[in-house]
Coordinates of C-alpha atoms in Angstrom, one line a residue:
X30 CA 0.0 0.0 0.0
X31 CA 2.8 2.4 0.9
X32 CA 4.4 1.8 -2.5
X33 CA 1.2 2.5 -4.4
X34 CA 0.6 5.7 -2.5
X35 CA 4.1 6.9 -3.0
X36 CA 3.9 6.2 -6.8
X37 CA 0.6 8.2 -6.9
X38 CA 2.2 11.1 -5.2
X39 CA 5.2 11.0 -7.6
X40 CA 2.9 10.8 -10.5
X41 CA 0.9 13.8 -9.3
X42 CA 4.1 15.8 -8.8
X43 CA 5.1 15.1 -12.4
X44 CA 1.7 16.1 -13.7
X45 CA 1.6 19.2 -11.6
X46 CA 5.0 20.3 -12.9
X47 CA 3.8 20.0 -16.5
X48 CA 0.3 21.4 -16.3
X49 CA 0.1 24.0 -13.5
X50 CA 0.6 27.7 -13.4
X51 CA 3.7 27.9 -11.2
X52 CA 6.0 30.5 -9.9
X53 CA 9.5 30.4 -11.4
X54 CA 12.3 30.2 -8.9
X55 CA 16.0 30.1 -9.2
X56 CA 16.1 27.1 -6.8
X57 CA 16.8 23.9 -8.6
X58 CA 14.8 20.7 -8.2
X59 CA 11.1 20.1 -7.5
X60 CA 9.2 21.9 -4.9
X61 CA 6.3 20.5 -2.9
X62 CA 2.9 22.1 -2.9
X63 CA 3.4 23.9 0.4
X64 CA 6.5 25.6 -0.8
X65 CA 4.8 26.8 -4.0
X66 CA 1.9 28.2 -2.0
X67 CA 4.2 30.0 0.4
X68 CA 6.1 31.6 -2.5
X69 CA 2.8 32.8 -4.1
X70 CA 1.6 34.4 -0.9
X71 CA 5.0 36.0 -0.3
X72 CA 5.0 37.5 -3.8
X73 CA 1.5 38.9 -3.3
X74 CA 2.4 40.4 0.1
X75 CA 5.6 41.8 -1.4
X76 CA 3.7 43.5 -4.2
X77 CA 1.1 44.9 -1.8
X78 CA 2.9 45.8 1.5
X79 CA 6.1 47.1 0.0
X80 CA 4.5 49.2 -2.8
X81 CA 4.9 52.4 -0.8
X82 CA 8.6 51.9 -0.6
X83 CA 9.1 51.2 -4.3
X84 CA 9.1 54.8 -5.5
X85 CA 10.6 54.9 -9.0
X86 CA 12.2 51.5 -8.6
X87 CA 11.2 48.9 -11.2
X88 CA 10.8 45.3 -10.0
X89 CA 10.4 42.2 -12.2
X90 CA 8.0 39.4 -11.6
X91 CA 8.3 36.0 -13.4
X92 CA 5.7 33.3 -13.6
X93 CA 5.4 30.1 -15.5
X94 CA 2.1 29.4 -17.2
X95 CA 0.4 26.0 -17.3
X96 CA 1.6 25.4 -20.8
X97 CA 5.2 26.0 -19.8
X98 CA 5.6 29.5 -21.2
X99 CA 6.9 32.3 -18.9
X100 CA 5.3 35.5 -18.0
X101 CA 7.8 38.3 -17.2
X102 CA 6.5 41.8 -16.4
X103 CA 7.9 44.9 -14.7
X104 CA 6.1 47.1 -12.2
X105 CA 6.7 50.2 -10.1
X106 CA 4.8 51.7 -7.2
X107 CA 1.9 52.5 -9.5
X108 CA 1.5 49.1 -11.2
X109 CA 2.6 47.4 -14.4
X110 CA 5.0 49.3 -16.6
X111 CA 6.1 46.7 -19.1
X112 CA 6.1 43.1 -20.3
X113 CA 8.9 41.2 -21.9
X114 CA 6.6 39.8 -24.5
X115 CA 4.7 43.0 -25.2
X116 CA 7.3 45.6 -26.3
X117 CA 4.8 47.9 -27.9
X118 CA 3.0 48.5 -24.6
X119 CA 6.4 48.9 -22.8
X120 CA 7.6 51.6 -25.2
X121 CA 4.3 53.5 -25.3
X122 CA 4.2 53.5 -21.5
X123 CA 7.7 54.8 -21.3
X124 CA 7.0 57.6 -23.8
X125 CA 3.8 58.7 -22.1
X126 CA 5.6 58.7 -18.7
X127 CA 8.3 61.0 -20.1
X128 CA 5.7 63.3 -21.6
X129 CA 3.8 63.4 -18.3
X130 CA 7.0 64.5 -16.5
X131 CA 7.4 67.3 -18.9
X132 CA 3.7 68.3 -18.3
X133 CA 2.9 67.1 -21.8
X134 CA 5.0 69.8 -23.5
X135 CA 6.3 67.9 -26.5
X136 CA 6.5 68.0 -30.3
X137 CA 4.2 66.6 -32.9
X138 CA 7.1 64.6 -34.2
X139 CA 7.6 62.8 -30.9
X140 CA 3.9 62.1 -30.7
X141 CA 3.8 60.7 -34.2
X142 CA 6.9 58.5 -33.4
X143 CA 4.6 56.3 -31.4
X144 CA 2.4 55.6 -34.4
X145 CA 3.6 52.1 -35.1
X146 CA 3.6 51.1 -31.5
X147 CA 0.1 52.4 -30.9
X148 CA -1.3 50.8 -34.1
X149 CA 0.2 47.5 -33.1
X150 CA -0.9 47.3 -29.5
X151 CA -3.9 45.1 -30.2
X152 CA -1.9 42.8 -32.6
X153 CA 1.1 42.2 -30.4
X154 CA -0.6 41.7 -27.0
X155 CA 0.2 38.3 -25.4
X156 CA -2.6 35.8 -25.5
X157 CA -2.8 35.5 -21.7
X158 CA -3.7 39.2 -21.4
X159 CA -6.5 39.2 -24.0
X160 CA -9.4 39.6 -21.7
X161 CA -12.5 41.4 -23.0
X162 CA -11.8 44.3 -20.6
X163 CA -8.2 44.7 -21.6
X164 CA -9.0 44.7 -25.3
X165 CA -11.6 47.3 -24.8
X166 CA -9.1 49.6 -23.1
X167 CA -6.6 49.0 -25.8
X168 CA -9.2 50.1 -28.4
X169 CA -10.0 53.2 -26.4
X170 CA -6.3 54.1 -26.2
X171 CA -5.9 53.7 -30.0
X172 CA -9.0 55.7 -30.7
X173 CA -7.8 58.6 -28.5
X174 CA -4.3 58.5 -30.1
X175 CA -5.8 58.6 -33.6
X176 CA -7.9 61.6 -32.7
X177 CA -4.8 63.3 -31.3
X178 CA -2.6 62.9 -34.5
X179 CA -5.5 63.7 -36.9
X180 CA -5.9 67.1 -35.3
X181 CA -2.9 68.6 -37.0
X182 CA -4.0 72.2 -36.6
X183 CA -4.3 72.0 -32.8
X184 CA -2.6 74.7 -30.8
X185 CA 0.0 73.8 -28.1
X186 CA -2.6 74.0 -25.4
X187 CA -5.0 71.9 -27.3
X188 CA -2.3 69.3 -28.0
X189 CA -1.4 69.3 -24.3
X190 CA -5.1 68.7 -23.3
X191 CA -5.4 65.9 -25.9
X192 CA -2.2 64.2 -24.6
X193 CA -3.6 64.4 -21.0
X194 CA -6.8 62.6 -22.2
X195 CA -4.6 60.0 -24.0
X196 CA -2.6 59.5 -20.8
X197 CA -5.8 59.0 -18.8
X198 CA -7.0 56.3 -21.2
X199 CA -3.6 54.6 -21.0
X200 CA -3.8 54.7 -17.2
X201 CA -7.2 52.9 -17.5
X202 CA -5.4 50.2 -19.5
X203 CA -2.7 49.9 -17.0
X204 CA -5.2 49.5 -14.2
X205 CA -7.0 46.7 -16.0
X206 CA -3.7 45.0 -16.7
X207 CA -2.9 45.2 -12.9
X208 CA -6.2 43.5 -12.2
X209 CA -5.6 40.8 -14.8
X210 CA -2.2 39.9 -13.4
X211 CA -3.6 39.9 -9.8
X212 CA -6.5 37.6 -10.9
X213 CA -4.0 35.1 -12.4
X214 CA -2.1 35.0 -9.1
X215 CA -5.3 34.6 -7.1
X216 CA -6.6 31.7 -9.2
X217 CA -3.3 29.9 -8.8
X218 CA -3.3 30.4 -5.0
X219 CA -6.9 29.2 -4.7
X220 CA -6.1 26.1 -6.8
X221 CA -3.3 25.2 -4.4
X222 CA -5.6 25.7 -1.4
X223 CA -8.2 23.5 -2.9
X224 CA -5.6 20.8 -3.6
X225 CA -4.3 21.0 0.0
X226 CA -7.7 20.6 1.5
X227 CA -8.3 17.3 -0.3
X228 CA -4.7 16.1 0.0
X229 CA -4.8 16.4 3.8
X230 CA -7.8 14.0 3.8
X231 CA -5.8 11.5 1.9
X232 CA -7.9 12.0 -1.2
X233 CA -5.2 12.3 -3.9
X234 CA -7.5 11.9 -6.9
X235 CA -9.9 14.4 -5.5
X236 CA -7.1 16.9 -4.8
X237 CA -5.9 16.7 -8.4
X238 CA -9.4 17.1 -9.7
X239 CA -10.0 20.2 -7.5
X240 CA -6.8 21.7 -8.6
X241 CA -7.5 21.3 -12.3
X242 CA -11.0 22.7 -11.9
X243 CA -9.7 25.9 -10.3
X244 CA -7.0 26.2 -13.0
X245 CA -9.7 26.1 -15.7
X246 CA -10.7 29.6 -14.5
X247 CA -7.6 30.9 -16.3
X248 CA -9.1 30.0 -19.6
X249 CA -12.4 31.6 -18.8
X250 CA -10.7 34.9 -18.2
X251 CA -9.6 35.2 -21.8
X252 CA -11.7 36.9 -24.5
X253 CA -13.9 34.5 -26.4
X254 CA -13.2 34.7 -30.1

Protein backbone atom coordinates (compact mmCIF):
# COMPACT_ATOMS: atom_id res chain seq x y z
CA UNK A 1 0.00 0.00 0.00
CA UNK A 2 2.78 2.41 0.86
CA UNK A 3 4.43 1.76 -2.51
CA UNK A 4 1.19 2.45 -4.38
CA UNK A 5 0.60 5.69 -2.45
CA UNK A 6 4.14 6.93 -3.02
CA UNK A 7 3.88 6.19 -6.75
CA UNK A 8 0.60 8.16 -6.87
CA UNK A 9 2.24 11.14 -5.20
CA UNK A 10 5.21 11.00 -7.57
CA UNK A 11 2.87 10.76 -10.55
CA UNK A 12 0.95 13.82 -9.34
CA UNK A 13 4.15 15.77 -8.78
CA UNK A 14 5.15 15.11 -12.38
CA UNK A 15 1.73 16.11 -13.73
CA UNK A 16 1.65 19.25 -11.60
CA UNK A 17 5.05 20.34 -12.91
CA UNK A 18 3.83 20.02 -16.50
CA UNK A 19 0.30 21.41 -16.26
CA UNK A 20 0.14 23.97 -13.50
CA UNK A 21 0.60 27.74 -13.41
CA UNK A 22 3.71 27.91 -11.22
CA UNK A 23 6.02 30.49 -9.86
CA UNK A 24 9.48 30.38 -11.44
CA UNK A 25 12.27 30.16 -8.91
CA UNK A 26 16.03 30.11 -9.23
CA UNK A 27 16.09 27.13 -6.83
CA UNK A 28 16.76 23.86 -8.63
CA UNK A 29 14.76 20.67 -8.17
CA UNK A 30 11.09 20.07 -7.51
CA UNK A 31 9.17 21.95 -4.86
CA UNK A 32 6.29 20.49 -2.90
CA UNK A 33 2.88 22.12 -2.94
CA UNK A 34 3.39 23.87 0.42
CA UNK A 35 6.53 25.63 -0.82
CA UNK A 36 4.79 26.79 -3.98
CA UNK A 37 1.86 28.17 -1.99
CA UNK A 38 4.25 29.97 0.38
CA UNK A 39 6.05 31.61 -2.55
CA UNK A 40 2.80 32.78 -4.14
CA UNK A 41 1.64 34.36 -0.88
CA UNK A 42 5.02 36.01 -0.32
CA UNK A 43 4.95 37.51 -3.81
CA UNK A 44 1.46 38.94 -3.26
CA UNK A 45 2.43 40.39 0.11
CA UNK A 46 5.60 41.85 -1.36
CA UNK A 47 3.65 43.50 -4.17
CA UNK A 48 1.10 44.93 -1.76
CA UNK A 49 2.89 45.77 1.48
CA UNK A 50 6.07 47.14 -0.04
CA UNK A 51 4.46 49.18 -2.80
CA UNK A 52 4.86 52.40 -0.84
CA UNK A 53 8.61 51.88 -0.64
CA UNK A 54 9.13 51.17 -4.32
CA UNK A 55 9.08 54.81 -5.50
CA UNK A 56 10.55 54.85 -9.04
CA UNK A 57 12.22 51.48 -8.61
CA UNK A 58 11.23 48.90 -11.20
CA UNK A 59 10.77 45.33 -10.04
CA UNK A 60 10.44 42.24 -12.20
CA UNK A 61 8.02 39.37 -11.61
CA UNK A 62 8.30 36.03 -13.41
CA UNK A 63 5.69 33.27 -13.55
CA UNK A 64 5.43 30.05 -15.51
CA UNK A 65 2.10 29.38 -17.18
CA UNK A 66 0.43 25.96 -17.25
CA UNK A 67 1.60 25.44 -20.85
CA UNK A 68 5.22 26.02 -19.81
CA UNK A 69 5.58 29.53 -21.23
CA UNK A 70 6.92 32.25 -18.95
CA UNK A 71 5.27 35.52 -18.00
CA UNK A 72 7.75 38.29 -17.24
CA UNK A 73 6.52 41.75 -16.36
CA UNK A 74 7.87 44.88 -14.70
CA UNK A 75 6.11 47.08 -12.17
CA UNK A 76 6.71 50.20 -10.13
CA UNK A 77 4.81 51.74 -7.22
CA UNK A 78 1.86 52.53 -9.49
CA UNK A 79 1.55 49.15 -11.17
CA UNK A 80 2.58 47.36 -14.36
CA UNK A 81 4.99 49.31 -16.58
CA UNK A 82 6.10 46.69 -19.09
CA UNK A 83 6.08 43.11 -20.34
CA UNK A 84 8.95 41.16 -21.85
CA UNK A 85 6.64 39.80 -24.55
CA UNK A 86 4.74 43.04 -25.23
CA UNK A 87 7.33 45.59 -26.33
CA UNK A 88 4.76 47.93 -27.89
CA UNK A 89 3.03 48.48 -24.55
CA UNK A 90 6.36 48.93 -22.76
CA UNK A 91 7.61 51.56 -25.21
CA UNK A 92 4.32 53.51 -25.28
CA UNK A 93 4.16 53.49 -21.49
CA UNK A 94 7.72 54.82 -21.28
CA UNK A 95 7.02 57.59 -23.80
CA UNK A 96 3.84 58.72 -22.07
CA UNK A 97 5.58 58.67 -18.69
CA UNK A 98 8.30 60.97 -20.07
CA UNK A 99 5.68 63.31 -21.55
CA UNK A 100 3.83 63.36 -18.25
CA UNK A 101 6.98 64.47 -16.46
CA UNK A 102 7.39 67.34 -18.92
CA UNK A 103 3.74 68.30 -18.30
CA UNK A 104 2.90 67.15 -21.83
CA UNK A 105 5.01 69.85 -23.47
CA UNK A 106 6.32 67.93 -26.47
CA UNK A 107 6.53 68.02 -30.27
CA UNK A 108 4.20 66.60 -32.91
CA UNK A 109 7.15 64.61 -34.21
CA UNK A 110 7.59 62.82 -30.90
CA UNK A 111 3.88 62.08 -30.66
CA UNK A 112 3.84 60.66 -34.19
CA UNK A 113 6.91 58.54 -33.43
CA UNK A 114 4.60 56.30 -31.37
CA UNK A 115 2.40 55.64 -34.40
CA UNK A 116 3.59 52.10 -35.14
CA UNK A 117 3.60 51.06 -31.49
CA UNK A 118 0.11 52.41 -30.92
CA UNK A 119 -1.29 50.80 -34.06
CA UNK A 120 0.25 47.46 -33.12
CA UNK A 121 -0.90 47.34 -29.48
CA UNK A 122 -3.85 45.07 -30.20
CA UNK A 123 -1.89 42.82 -32.56
CA UNK A 124 1.13 42.20 -30.36
CA UNK A 125 -0.59 41.72 -26.99
CA UNK A 126 0.23 38.31 -25.41
CA UNK A 127 -2.61 35.80 -25.54
CA UNK A 128 -2.84 35.48 -21.75
CA UNK A 129 -3.70 39.18 -21.42
CA UNK A 130 -6.49 39.20 -24.00
CA UNK A 131 -9.43 39.58 -21.68
CA UNK A 132 -12.47 41.43 -22.98
CA UNK A 133 -11.83 44.35 -20.62
CA UNK A 134 -8.18 44.72 -21.58
CA UNK A 135 -8.96 44.67 -25.29
CA UNK A 136 -11.64 47.32 -24.83
CA UNK A 137 -9.12 49.57 -23.08
CA UNK A 138 -6.57 48.97 -25.84
CA UNK A 139 -9.17 50.08 -28.40
CA UNK A 140 -9.96 53.20 -26.36
CA UNK A 141 -6.26 54.14 -26.22
CA UNK A 142 -5.86 53.67 -29.97
CA UNK A 143 -8.97 55.74 -30.69
CA UNK A 144 -7.76 58.58 -28.46
CA UNK A 145 -4.32 58.53 -30.11
CA UNK A 146 -5.82 58.60 -33.62
CA UNK A 147 -7.90 61.65 -32.75
CA UNK A 148 -4.78 63.30 -31.35
CA UNK A 149 -2.62 62.91 -34.46
CA UNK A 150 -5.47 63.71 -36.85
CA UNK A 151 -5.92 67.14 -35.25
CA UNK A 152 -2.90 68.62 -37.02
CA UNK A 153 -4.04 72.21 -36.55
CA UNK A 154 -4.33 71.96 -32.77
CA UNK A 155 -2.61 74.67 -30.75
CA UNK A 156 0.01 73.82 -28.14
CA UNK A 157 -2.56 74.02 -25.35
CA UNK A 158 -5.03 71.87 -27.27
CA UNK A 159 -2.33 69.31 -27.98
CA UNK A 160 -1.44 69.28 -24.29
CA UNK A 161 -5.06 68.67 -23.29
CA UNK A 162 -5.39 65.89 -25.87
CA UNK A 163 -2.24 64.24 -24.56
CA UNK A 164 -3.60 64.37 -21.03
CA UNK A 165 -6.75 62.60 -22.21
CA UNK A 166 -4.63 59.96 -23.97
CA UNK A 167 -2.60 59.49 -20.80
CA UNK A 168 -5.77 58.97 -18.78
CA UNK A 169 -6.99 56.30 -21.22
CA UNK A 170 -3.63 54.58 -20.98
CA UNK A 171 -3.83 54.68 -17.17
CA UNK A 172 -7.17 52.88 -17.46
CA UNK A 173 -5.44 50.20 -19.52
CA UNK A 174 -2.67 49.87 -16.95
CA UNK A 175 -5.19 49.51 -14.16
CA UNK A 176 -6.99 46.74 -16.03
CA UNK A 177 -3.68 44.98 -16.65
CA UNK A 178 -2.87 45.18 -12.94
CA UNK A 179 -6.20 43.53 -12.15
CA UNK A 180 -5.63 40.81 -14.75
CA UNK A 181 -2.21 39.92 -13.36
CA UNK A 182 -3.61 39.90 -9.82
CA UNK A 183 -6.46 37.62 -10.88
CA UNK A 184 -4.03 35.10 -12.38
CA UNK A 185 -2.13 35.03 -9.09
CA UNK A 186 -5.35 34.65 -7.11
CA UNK A 187 -6.59 31.74 -9.21
CA UNK A 188 -3.29 29.94 -8.82
CA UNK A 189 -3.31 30.41 -5.05
CA UNK A 190 -6.91 29.18 -4.75
CA UNK A 191 -6.08 26.12 -6.83
CA UNK A 192 -3.30 25.23 -4.41
CA UNK A 193 -5.58 25.74 -1.42
CA UNK A 194 -8.25 23.46 -2.91
CA UNK A 195 -5.61 20.82 -3.56
CA UNK A 196 -4.29 21.01 -0.01
CA UNK A 197 -7.74 20.57 1.54
CA UNK A 198 -8.32 17.27 -0.25
CA UNK A 199 -4.73 16.10 -0.01
CA UNK A 200 -4.77 16.41 3.80
CA UNK A 201 -7.76 14.05 3.84
CA UNK A 202 -5.75 11.51 1.85
CA UNK A 203 -7.92 12.01 -1.23
CA UNK A 204 -5.23 12.33 -3.87
CA UNK A 205 -7.49 11.90 -6.93
CA UNK A 206 -9.95 14.44 -5.52
CA UNK A 207 -7.08 16.85 -4.80
CA UNK A 208 -5.89 16.68 -8.41
CA UNK A 209 -9.45 17.15 -9.70
CA UNK A 210 -10.04 20.18 -7.46
CA UNK A 211 -6.77 21.73 -8.57
CA UNK A 212 -7.51 21.27 -12.26
CA UNK A 213 -11.04 22.67 -11.87
CA UNK A 214 -9.67 25.87 -10.31
CA UNK A 215 -6.98 26.23 -12.98
CA UNK A 216 -9.67 26.11 -15.69
CA UNK A 217 -10.71 29.58 -14.53
CA UNK A 218 -7.59 30.92 -16.26
CA UNK A 219 -9.06 29.99 -19.63
CA UNK A 220 -12.41 31.59 -18.77
CA UNK A 221 -10.66 34.91 -18.22
CA UNK A 222 -9.64 35.17 -21.84
CA UNK A 223 -11.69 36.86 -24.47
CA UNK A 224 -13.90 34.47 -26.43
CA UNK A 225 -13.24 34.70 -30.11
